[in-house]
PDB file of C-alpha atoms in Angstrom:
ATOM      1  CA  UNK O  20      90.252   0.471 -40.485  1.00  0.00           C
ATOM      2  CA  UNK O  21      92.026   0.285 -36.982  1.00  0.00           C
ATOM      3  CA  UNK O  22      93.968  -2.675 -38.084  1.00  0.00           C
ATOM      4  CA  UNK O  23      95.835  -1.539 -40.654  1.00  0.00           C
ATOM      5  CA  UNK O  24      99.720  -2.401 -40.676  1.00  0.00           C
ATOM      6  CA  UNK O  25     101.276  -4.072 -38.000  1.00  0.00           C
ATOM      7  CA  UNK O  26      98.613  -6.801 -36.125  1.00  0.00           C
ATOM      8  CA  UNK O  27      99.929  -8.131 -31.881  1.00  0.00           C
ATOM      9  CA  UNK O  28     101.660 -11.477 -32.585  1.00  0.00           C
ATOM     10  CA  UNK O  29     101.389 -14.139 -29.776  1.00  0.00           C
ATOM     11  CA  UNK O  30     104.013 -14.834 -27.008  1.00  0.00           C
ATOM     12  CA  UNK O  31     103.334 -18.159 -28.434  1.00  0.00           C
ATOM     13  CA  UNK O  32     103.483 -19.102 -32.124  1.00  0.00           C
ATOM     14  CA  UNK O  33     101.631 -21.836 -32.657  1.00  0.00           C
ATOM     15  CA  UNK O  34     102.273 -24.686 -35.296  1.00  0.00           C
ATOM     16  CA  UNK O  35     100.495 -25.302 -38.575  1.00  0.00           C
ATOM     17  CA  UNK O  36      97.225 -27.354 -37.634  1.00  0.00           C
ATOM     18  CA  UNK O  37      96.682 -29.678 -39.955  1.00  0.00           C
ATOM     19  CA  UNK O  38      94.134 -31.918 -37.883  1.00  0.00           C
ATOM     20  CA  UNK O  39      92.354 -28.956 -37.488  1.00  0.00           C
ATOM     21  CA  UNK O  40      91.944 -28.762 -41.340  1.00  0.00           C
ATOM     22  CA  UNK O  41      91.819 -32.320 -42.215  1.00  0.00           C
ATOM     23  CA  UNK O  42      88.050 -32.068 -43.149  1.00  0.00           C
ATOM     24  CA  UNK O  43      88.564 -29.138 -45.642  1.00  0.00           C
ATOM     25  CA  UNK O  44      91.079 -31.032 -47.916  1.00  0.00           C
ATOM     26  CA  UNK O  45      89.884 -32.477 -51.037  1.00  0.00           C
ATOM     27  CA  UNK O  46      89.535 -36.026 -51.680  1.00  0.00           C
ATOM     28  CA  UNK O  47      89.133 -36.119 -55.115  1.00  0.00           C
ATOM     29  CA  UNK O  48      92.222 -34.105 -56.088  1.00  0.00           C
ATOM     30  CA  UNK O  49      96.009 -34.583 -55.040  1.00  0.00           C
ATOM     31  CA  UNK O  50      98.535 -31.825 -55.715  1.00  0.00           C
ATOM     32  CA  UNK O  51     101.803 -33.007 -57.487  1.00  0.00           C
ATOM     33  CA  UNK O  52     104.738 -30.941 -57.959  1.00  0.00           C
ATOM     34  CA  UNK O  53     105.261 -28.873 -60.794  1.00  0.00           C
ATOM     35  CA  UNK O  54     108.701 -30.246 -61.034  1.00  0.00           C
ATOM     36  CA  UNK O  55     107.394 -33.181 -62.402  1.00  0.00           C
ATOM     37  CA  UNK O  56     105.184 -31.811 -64.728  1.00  0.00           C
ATOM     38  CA  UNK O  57     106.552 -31.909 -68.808  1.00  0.00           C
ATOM     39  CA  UNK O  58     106.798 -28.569 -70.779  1.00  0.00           C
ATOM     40  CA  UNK O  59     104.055 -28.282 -72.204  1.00  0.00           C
ATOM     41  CA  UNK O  60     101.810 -28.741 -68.678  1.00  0.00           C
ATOM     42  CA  UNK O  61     104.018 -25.868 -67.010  1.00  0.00           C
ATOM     43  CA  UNK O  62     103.116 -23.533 -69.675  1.00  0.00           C
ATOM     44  CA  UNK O  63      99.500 -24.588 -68.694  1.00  0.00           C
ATOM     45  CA  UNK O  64     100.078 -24.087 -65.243  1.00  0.00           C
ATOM     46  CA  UNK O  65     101.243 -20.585 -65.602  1.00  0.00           C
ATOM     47  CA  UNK O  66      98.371 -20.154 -68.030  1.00  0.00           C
ATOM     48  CA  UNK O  67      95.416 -21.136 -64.845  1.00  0.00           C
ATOM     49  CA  UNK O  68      97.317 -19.132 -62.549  1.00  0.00           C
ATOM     50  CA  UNK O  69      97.369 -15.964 -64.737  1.00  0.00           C
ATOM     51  CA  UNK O  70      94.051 -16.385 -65.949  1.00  0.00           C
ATOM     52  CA  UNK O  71      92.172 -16.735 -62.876  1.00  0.00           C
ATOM     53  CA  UNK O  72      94.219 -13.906 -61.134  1.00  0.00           C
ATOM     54  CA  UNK O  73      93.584 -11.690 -64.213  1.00  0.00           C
ATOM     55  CA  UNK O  74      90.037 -12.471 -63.366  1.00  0.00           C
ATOM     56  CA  UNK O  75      89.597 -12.960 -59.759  1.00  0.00           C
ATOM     57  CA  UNK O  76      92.123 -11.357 -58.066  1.00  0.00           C
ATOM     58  CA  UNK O  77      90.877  -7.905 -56.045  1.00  0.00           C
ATOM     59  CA  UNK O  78      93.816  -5.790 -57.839  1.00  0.00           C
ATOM     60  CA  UNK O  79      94.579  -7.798 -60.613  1.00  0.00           C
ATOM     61  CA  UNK O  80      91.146  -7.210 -62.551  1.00  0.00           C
ATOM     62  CA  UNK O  81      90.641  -3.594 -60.992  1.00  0.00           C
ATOM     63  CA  UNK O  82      93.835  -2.216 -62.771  1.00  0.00           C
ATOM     64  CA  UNK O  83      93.736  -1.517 -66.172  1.00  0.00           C
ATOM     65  CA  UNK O  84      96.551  -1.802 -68.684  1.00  0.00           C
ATOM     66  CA  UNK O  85      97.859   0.633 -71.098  1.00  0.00           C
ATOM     67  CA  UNK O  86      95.717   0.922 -74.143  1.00  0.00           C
ATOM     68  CA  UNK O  87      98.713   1.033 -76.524  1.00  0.00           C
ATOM     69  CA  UNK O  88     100.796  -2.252 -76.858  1.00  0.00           C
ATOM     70  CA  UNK O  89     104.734  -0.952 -75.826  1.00  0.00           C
ATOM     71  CA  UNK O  90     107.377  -0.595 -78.567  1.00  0.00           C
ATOM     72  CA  UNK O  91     109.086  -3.383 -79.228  1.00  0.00           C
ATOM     73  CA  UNK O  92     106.774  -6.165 -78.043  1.00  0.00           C
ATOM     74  CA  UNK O  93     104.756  -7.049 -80.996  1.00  0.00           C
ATOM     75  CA  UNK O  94     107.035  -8.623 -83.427  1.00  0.00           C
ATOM     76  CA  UNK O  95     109.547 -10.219 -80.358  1.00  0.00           C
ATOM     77  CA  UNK O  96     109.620 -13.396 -78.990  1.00  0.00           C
ATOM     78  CA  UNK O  97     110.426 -15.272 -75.963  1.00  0.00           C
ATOM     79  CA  UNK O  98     112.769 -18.286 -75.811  1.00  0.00           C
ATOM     80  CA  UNK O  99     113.235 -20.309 -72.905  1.00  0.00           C
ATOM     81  CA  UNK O 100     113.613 -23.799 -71.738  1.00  0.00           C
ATOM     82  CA  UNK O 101     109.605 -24.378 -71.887  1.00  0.00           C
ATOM     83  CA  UNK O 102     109.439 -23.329 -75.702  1.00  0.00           C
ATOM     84  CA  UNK O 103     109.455 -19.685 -78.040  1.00  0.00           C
ATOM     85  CA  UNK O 104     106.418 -17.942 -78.149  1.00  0.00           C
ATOM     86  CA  UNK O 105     104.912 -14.682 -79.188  1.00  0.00           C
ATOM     87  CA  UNK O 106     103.535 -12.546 -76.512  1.00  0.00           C
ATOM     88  CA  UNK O 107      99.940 -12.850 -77.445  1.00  0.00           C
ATOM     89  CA  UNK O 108      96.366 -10.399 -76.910  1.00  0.00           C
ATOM     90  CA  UNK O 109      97.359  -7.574 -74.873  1.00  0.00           C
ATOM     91  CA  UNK O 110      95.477  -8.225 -71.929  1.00  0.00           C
ATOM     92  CA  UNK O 111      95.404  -8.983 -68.007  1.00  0.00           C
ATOM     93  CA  UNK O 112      95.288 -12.538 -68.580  1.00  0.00           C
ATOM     94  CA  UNK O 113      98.796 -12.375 -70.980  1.00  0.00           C
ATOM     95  CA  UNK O 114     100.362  -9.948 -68.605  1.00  0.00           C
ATOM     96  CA  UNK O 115      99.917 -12.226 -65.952  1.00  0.00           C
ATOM     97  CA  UNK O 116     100.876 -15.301 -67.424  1.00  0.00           C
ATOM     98  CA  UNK O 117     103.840 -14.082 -68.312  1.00  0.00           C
ATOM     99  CA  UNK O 118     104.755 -12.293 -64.954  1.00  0.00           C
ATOM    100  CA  UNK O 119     104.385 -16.389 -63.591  1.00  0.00           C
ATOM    101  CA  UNK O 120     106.480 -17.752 -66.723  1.00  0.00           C
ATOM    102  CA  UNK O 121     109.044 -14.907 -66.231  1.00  0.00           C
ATOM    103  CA  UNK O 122     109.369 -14.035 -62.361  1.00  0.00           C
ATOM    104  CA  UNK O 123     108.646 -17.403 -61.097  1.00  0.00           C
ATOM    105  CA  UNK O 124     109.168 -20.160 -63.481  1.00  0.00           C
ATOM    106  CA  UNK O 125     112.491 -18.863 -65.316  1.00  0.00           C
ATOM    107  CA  UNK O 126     115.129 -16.736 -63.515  1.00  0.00           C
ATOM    108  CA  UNK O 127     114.700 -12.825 -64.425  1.00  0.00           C
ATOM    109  CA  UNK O 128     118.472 -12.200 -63.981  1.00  0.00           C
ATOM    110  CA  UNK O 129     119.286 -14.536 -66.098  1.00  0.00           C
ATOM    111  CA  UNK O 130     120.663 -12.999 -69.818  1.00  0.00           C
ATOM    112  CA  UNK O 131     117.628 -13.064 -72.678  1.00  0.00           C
ATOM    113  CA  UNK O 132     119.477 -15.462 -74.654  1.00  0.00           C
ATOM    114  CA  UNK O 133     119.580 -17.731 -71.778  1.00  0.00           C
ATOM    115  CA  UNK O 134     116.896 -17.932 -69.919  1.00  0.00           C
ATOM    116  CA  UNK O 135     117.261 -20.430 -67.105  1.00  0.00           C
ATOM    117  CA  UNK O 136     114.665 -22.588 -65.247  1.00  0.00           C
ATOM    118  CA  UNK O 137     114.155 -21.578 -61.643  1.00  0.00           C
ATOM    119  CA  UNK O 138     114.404 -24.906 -60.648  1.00  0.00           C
ATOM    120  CA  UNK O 139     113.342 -24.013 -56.634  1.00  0.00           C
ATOM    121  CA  UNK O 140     110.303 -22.521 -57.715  1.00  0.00           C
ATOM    122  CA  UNK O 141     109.366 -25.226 -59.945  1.00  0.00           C
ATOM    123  CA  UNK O 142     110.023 -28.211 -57.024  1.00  0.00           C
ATOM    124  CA  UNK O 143     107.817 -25.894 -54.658  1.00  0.00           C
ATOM    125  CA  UNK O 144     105.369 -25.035 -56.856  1.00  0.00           C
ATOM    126  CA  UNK O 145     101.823 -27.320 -57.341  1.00  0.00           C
ATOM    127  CA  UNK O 146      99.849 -28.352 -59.447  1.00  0.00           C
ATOM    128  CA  UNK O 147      96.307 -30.270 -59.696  1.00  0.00           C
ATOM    129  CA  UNK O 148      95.305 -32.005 -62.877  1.00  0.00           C
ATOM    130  CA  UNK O 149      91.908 -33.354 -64.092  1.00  0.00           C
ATOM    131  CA  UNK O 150      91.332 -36.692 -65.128  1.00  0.00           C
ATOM    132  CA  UNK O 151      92.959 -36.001 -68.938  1.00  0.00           C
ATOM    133  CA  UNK O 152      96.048 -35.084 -67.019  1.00  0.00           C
ATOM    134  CA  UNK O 153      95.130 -31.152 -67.948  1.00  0.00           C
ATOM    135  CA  UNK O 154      96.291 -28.641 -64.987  1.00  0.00           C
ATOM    136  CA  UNK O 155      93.302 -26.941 -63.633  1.00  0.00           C
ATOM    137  CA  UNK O 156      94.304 -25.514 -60.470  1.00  0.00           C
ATOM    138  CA  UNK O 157      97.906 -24.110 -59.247  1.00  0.00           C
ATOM    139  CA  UNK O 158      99.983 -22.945 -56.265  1.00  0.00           C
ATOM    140  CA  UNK O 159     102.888 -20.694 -57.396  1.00  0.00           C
ATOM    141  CA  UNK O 160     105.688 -21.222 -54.549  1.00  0.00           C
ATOM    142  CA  UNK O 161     109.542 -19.746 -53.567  1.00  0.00           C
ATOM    143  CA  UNK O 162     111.528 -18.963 -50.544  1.00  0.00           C
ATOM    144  CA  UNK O 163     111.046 -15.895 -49.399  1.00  0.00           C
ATOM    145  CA  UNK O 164     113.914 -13.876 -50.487  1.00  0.00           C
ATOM    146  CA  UNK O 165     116.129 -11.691 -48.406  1.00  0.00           C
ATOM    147  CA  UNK O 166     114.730  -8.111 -47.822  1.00  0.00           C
ATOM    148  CA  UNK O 167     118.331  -6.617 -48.989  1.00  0.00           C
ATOM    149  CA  UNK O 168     119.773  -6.683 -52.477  1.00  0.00           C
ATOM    150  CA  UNK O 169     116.812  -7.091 -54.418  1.00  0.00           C
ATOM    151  CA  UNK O 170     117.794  -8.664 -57.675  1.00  0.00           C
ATOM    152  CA  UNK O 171     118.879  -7.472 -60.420  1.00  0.00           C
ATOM    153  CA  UNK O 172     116.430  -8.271 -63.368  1.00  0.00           C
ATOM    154  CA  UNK O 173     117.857  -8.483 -66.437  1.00  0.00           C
ATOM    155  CA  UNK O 174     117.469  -5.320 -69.287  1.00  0.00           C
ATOM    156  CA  UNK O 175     116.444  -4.952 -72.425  1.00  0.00           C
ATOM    157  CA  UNK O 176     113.562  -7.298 -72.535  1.00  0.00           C
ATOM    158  CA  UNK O 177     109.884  -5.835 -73.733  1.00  0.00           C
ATOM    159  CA  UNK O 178     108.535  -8.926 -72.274  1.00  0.00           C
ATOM    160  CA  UNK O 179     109.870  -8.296 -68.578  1.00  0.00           C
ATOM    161  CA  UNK O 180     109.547  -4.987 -69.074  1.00  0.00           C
ATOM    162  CA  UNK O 181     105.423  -4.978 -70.226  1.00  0.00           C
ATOM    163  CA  UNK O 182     104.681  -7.463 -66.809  1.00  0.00           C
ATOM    164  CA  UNK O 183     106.700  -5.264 -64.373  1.00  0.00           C
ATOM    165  CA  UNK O 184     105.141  -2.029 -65.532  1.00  0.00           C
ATOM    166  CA  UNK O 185     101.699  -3.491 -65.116  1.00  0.00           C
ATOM    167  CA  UNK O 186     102.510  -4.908 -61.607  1.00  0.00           C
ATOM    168  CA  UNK O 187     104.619  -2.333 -60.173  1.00  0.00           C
ATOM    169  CA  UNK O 188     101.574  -1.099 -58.557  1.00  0.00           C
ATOM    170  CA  UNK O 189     101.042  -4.092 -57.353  1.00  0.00           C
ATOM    171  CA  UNK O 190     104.437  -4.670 -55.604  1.00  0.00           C
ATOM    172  CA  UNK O 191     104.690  -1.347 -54.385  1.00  0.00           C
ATOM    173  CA  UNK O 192     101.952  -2.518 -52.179  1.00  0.00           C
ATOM    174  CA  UNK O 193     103.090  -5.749 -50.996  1.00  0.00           C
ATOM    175  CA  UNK O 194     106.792  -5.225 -51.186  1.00  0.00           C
ATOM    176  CA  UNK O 195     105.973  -2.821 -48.436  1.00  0.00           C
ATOM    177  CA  UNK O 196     103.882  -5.245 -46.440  1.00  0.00           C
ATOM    178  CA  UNK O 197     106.327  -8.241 -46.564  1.00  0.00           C
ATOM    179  CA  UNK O 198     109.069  -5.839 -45.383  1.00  0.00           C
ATOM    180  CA  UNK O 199     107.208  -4.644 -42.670  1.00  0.00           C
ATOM    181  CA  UNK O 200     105.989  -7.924 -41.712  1.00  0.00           C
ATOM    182  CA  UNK O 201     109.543 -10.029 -41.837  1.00  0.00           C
ATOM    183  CA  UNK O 202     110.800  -7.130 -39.754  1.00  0.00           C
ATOM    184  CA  UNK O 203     108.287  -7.598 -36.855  1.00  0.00           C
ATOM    185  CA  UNK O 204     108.270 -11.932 -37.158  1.00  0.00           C
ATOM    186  CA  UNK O 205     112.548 -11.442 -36.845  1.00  0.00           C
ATOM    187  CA  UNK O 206     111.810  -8.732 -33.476  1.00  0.00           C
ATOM    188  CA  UNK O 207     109.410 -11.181 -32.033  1.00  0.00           C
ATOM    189  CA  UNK O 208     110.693 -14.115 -33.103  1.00  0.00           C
ATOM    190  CA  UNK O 209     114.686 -14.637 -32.961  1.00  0.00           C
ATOM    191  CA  UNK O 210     114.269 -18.081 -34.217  1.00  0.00           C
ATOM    192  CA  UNK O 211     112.314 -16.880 -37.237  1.00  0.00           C
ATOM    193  CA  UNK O 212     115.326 -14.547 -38.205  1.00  0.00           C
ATOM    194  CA  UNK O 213     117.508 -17.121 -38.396  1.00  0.00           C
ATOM    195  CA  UNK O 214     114.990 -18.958 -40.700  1.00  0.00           C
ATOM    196  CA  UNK O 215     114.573 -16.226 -43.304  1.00  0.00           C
ATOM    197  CA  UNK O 216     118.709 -15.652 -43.161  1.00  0.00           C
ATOM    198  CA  UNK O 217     118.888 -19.113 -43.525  1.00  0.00           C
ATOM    199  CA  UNK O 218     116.515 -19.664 -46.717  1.00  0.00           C
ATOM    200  CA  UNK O 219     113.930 -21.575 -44.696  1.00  0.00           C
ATOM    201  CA  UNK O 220     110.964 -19.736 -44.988  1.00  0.00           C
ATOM    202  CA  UNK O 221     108.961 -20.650 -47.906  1.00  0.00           C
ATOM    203  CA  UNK O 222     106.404 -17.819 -49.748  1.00  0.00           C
ATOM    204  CA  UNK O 223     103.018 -19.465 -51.020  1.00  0.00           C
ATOM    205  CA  UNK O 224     103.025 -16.304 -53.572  1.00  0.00           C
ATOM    206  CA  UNK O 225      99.767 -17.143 -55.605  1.00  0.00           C
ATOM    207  CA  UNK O 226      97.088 -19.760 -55.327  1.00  0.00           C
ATOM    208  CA  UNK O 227      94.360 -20.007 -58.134  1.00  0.00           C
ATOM    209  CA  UNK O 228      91.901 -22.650 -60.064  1.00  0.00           C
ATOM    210  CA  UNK O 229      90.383 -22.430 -63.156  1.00  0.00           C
ATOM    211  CA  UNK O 230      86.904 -23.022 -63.459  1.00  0.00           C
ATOM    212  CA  UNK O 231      86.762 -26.337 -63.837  1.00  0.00           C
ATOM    213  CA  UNK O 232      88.719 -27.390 -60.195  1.00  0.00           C
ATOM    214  CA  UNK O 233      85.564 -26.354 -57.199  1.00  0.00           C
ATOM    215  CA  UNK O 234      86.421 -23.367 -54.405  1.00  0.00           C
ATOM    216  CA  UNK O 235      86.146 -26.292 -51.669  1.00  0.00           C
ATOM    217  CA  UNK O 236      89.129 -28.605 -53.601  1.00  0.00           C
ATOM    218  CA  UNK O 237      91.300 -25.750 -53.729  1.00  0.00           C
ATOM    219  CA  UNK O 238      91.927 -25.625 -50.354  1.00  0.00           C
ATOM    220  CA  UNK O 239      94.485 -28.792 -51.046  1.00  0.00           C
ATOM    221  CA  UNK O 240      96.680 -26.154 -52.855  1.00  0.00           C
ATOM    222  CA  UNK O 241      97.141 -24.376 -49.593  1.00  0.00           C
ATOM    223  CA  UNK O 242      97.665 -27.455 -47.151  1.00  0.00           C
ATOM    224  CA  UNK O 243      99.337 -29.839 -49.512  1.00  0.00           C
ATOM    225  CA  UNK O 244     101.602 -26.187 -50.049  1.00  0.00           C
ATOM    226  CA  UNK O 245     102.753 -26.544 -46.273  1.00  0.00           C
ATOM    227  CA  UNK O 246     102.745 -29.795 -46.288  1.00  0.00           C
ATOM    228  CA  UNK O 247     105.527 -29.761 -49.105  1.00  0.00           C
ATOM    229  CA  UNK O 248     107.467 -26.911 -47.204  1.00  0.00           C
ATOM    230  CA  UNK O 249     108.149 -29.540 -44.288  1.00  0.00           C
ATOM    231  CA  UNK O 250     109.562 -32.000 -46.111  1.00  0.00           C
ATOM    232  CA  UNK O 251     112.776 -30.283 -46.826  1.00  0.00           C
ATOM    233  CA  UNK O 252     113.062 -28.060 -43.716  1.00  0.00           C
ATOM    234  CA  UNK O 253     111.386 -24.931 -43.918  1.00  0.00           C
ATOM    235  CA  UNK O 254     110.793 -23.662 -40.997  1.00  0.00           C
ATOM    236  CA  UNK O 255     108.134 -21.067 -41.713  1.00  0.00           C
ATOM    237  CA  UNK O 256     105.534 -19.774 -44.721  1.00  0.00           C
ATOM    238  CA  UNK O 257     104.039 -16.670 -45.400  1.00  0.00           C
ATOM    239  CA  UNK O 258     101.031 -15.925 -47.427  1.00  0.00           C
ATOM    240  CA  UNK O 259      99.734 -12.359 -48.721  1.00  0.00           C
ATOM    241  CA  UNK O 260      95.450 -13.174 -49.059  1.00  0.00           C
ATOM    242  CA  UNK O 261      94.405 -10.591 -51.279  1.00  0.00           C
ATOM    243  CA  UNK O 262      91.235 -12.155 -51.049  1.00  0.00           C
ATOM    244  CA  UNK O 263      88.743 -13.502 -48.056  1.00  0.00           C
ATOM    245  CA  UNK O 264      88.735 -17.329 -49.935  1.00  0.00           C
ATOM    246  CA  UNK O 265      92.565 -17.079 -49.130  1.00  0.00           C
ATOM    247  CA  UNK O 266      92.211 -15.979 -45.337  1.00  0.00           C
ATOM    248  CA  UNK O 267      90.061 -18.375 -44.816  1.00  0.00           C
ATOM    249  CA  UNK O 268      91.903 -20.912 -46.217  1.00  0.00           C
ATOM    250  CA  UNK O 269      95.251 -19.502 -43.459  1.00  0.00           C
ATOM    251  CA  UNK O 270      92.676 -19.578 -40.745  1.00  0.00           C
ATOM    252  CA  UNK O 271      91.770 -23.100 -41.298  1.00  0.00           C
ATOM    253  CA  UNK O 272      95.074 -23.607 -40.927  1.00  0.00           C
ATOM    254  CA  UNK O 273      95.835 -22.090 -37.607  1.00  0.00           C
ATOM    255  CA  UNK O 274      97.553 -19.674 -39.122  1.00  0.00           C
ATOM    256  CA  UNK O 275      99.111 -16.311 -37.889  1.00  0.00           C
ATOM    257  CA  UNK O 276      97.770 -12.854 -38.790  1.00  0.00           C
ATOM    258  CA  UNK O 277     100.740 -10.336 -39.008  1.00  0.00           C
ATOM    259  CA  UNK O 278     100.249  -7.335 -40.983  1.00  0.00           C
ATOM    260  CA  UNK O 279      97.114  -5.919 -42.770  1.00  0.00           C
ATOM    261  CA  UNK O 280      97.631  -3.709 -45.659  1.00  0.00           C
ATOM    262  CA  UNK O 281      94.340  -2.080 -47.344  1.00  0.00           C
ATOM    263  CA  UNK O 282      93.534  -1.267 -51.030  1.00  0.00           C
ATOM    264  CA  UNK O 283      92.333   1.950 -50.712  1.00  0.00           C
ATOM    265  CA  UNK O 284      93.965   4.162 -48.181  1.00  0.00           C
ATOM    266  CA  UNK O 285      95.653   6.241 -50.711  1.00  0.00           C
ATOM    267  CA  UNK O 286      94.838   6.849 -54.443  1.00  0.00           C
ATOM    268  CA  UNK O 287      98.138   5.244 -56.115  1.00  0.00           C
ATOM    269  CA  UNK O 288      97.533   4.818 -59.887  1.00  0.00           C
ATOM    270  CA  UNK O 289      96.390   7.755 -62.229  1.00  0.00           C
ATOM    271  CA  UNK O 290      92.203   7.530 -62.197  1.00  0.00           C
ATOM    272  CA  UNK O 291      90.395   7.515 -65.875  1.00  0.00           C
ATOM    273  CA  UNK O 292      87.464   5.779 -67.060  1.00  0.00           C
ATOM    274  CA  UNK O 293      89.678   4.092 -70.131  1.00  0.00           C
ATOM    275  CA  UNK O 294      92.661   2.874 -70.547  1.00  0.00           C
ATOM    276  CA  UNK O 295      95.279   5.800 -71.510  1.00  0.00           C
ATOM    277  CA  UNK O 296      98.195   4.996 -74.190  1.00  0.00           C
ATOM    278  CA  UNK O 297     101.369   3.824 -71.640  1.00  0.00           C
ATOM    279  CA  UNK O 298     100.263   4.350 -68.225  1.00  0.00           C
ATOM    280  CA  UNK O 299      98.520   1.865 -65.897  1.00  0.00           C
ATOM    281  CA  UNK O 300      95.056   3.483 -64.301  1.00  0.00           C
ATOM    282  CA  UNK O 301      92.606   2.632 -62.226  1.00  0.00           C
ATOM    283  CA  UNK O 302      88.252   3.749 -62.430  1.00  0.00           C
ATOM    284  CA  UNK O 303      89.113   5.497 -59.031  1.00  0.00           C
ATOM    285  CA  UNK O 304      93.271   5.862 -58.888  1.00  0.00           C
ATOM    286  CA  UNK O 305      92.891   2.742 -56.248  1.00  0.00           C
ATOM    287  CA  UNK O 306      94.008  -0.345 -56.124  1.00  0.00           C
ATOM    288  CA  UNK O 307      90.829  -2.088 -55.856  1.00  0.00           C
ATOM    289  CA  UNK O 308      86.805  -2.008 -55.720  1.00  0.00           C
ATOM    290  CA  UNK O 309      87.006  -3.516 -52.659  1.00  0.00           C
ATOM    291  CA  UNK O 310      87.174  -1.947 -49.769  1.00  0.00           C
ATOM    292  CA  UNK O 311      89.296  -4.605 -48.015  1.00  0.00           C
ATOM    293  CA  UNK O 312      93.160  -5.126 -48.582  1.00  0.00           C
ATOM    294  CA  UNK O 313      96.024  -8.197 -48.073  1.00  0.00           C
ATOM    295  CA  UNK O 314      96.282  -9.458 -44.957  1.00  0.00           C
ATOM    296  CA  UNK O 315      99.705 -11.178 -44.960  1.00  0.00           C
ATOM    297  CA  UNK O 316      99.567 -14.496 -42.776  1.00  0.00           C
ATOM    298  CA  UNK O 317     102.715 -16.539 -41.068  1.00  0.00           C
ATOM    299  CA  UNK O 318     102.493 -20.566 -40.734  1.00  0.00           C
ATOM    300  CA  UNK O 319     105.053 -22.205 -38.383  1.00  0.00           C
ATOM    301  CA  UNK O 320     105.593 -25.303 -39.957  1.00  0.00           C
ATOM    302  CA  UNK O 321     108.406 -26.720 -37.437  1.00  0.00           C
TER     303      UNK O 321
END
């Protein structure tokens, strides 16, 4: 509990250590880039990825929807460049899908009758597919964006609308962290400032597998994540691990710890044993069961 916030950062940062993780990546498994991946097989990807966070996740699966389904979302549909669809159950796993789809994979500020591709996100993003060419395991990448002028998402959408409320929570939390982190990296680290001004620090956002990709290939998500931020000059990558697979995963990879944020200092969501009509809750009125938090970790790739 001592370390909360705000961890001492080395005189020295040291770089990414990829020989040091060499005998944790998978040989069986190669990540490609979700930019290559057709429509259909994006969908998918932002299908694993919402699933397994719905389901695995510490705050994910510990916060509990509204009961009641919000006006306006049962009869719409979504259109965008990956196909039109119906929402679907009202559940974690649908809410986070479509917080992937529609804050990672399409541009939010972009109008509801033309939803565009973000086509960064998609050329950072991985993927790893079994032998049937099916996605079973994902890495959900952007650059990091700039701590002013937070966009402006677009209005008017139930879809949007349903995932935000359920996360807000959610990004409270680690809206606050990265803030607080970037801060001290750009007072330590001049040449990190320039970096994130610059659009050359990456954010490996979310990391998940479904069940049929093993905890000891998944690891490739992380390295072969790094490995693709190199290639066209980023500089730096942060990670929030939400969960101990994920730290581990930074500390194979030499990585730096920078600011530790914990689930349940403070009770943040209304507590109740069910689900009430249009509110998000919590058992307790904390983030998590756990009695752990994100530790938010900084890679020097360069």
């Amino acid at each position: 509990v001592v370390d909360h916030a705000v961890h001492p950062l080395p005189a020295i940062w040291p770089l990414v250590g990829f020989e040091r993780a060499r005998p944790y990546r998978s040989r069986p498994y190669t990540a490609v880039p979700a930019s290559r991946l057709p429509p259909n097989q994006v969908v998918r990807l932002a299908e694993v990825v919402g699933t397994s966070f719905a389901r695995r996740e510490p705050q994910c699966r510990h916060l509990q929807p509204a009961k009641l389904l919000p006006d306006g979302l049962r009869d719409a549909v979504h259109i965008d460049p990956f196909g039109t669809s119906a929402f679907g159950p009202w559940s974690r796993e649908s809410l986070l899908y479509w917080f992937v789809r529609l804050l990672v994979l399409t541009d939010p500020t972009s109008p509801r009758s033309t939803v565009a591709v973000n086509e960064e996100a998609l050329s950072q993003s991985l993927a790893i597919l079994d032998d049937t060419g099916d996605v079973i395991g994902g890495a959900i990448n952007e650059t990091m964006p700039p701590l002013v002028d937070p966009p402006s998402f677009r209005q008017g959408d139930p879809f949007l609308d349903a995932v935000l409320t359920f996360v807000e929570p959610v990004f409270t939390l680690l809206g606050a962290q990265d803030a607080e982190s970037i801060k001290a990296l750009s007072i330590a680290y001049p040449e990190f400032r320039g970096a994130h001004a610059a659009g050359e620090v990456g954010h490996h956002f979310m990391v998940a597998r479904s069940d049929a990709l093993g905890k000891e290939d998944a690891f490739e998500l992380v390295a072969a994540t790094a490995a693709r931020y190199q290639a066209p000059g980023h500089v730096f990558m942060l990670i929030e691990a939400t969960n101990q697979w994920t730290g581990a995963a930074c500390e194979a990879l030499g990585a730096t710890r920078v600011h530790f944020a914990p689930f349940r200092a403070n009770r943040t969501v209304r507590p109740s044993a069910a689900p009430l009509a249009d509110i998000v809750t919590s058992l307790d009125g904390f983030l998590s069961g756990k009695d752990s938090g994100s530790m938010l970790y900084a890679i020097r790739l360069a």
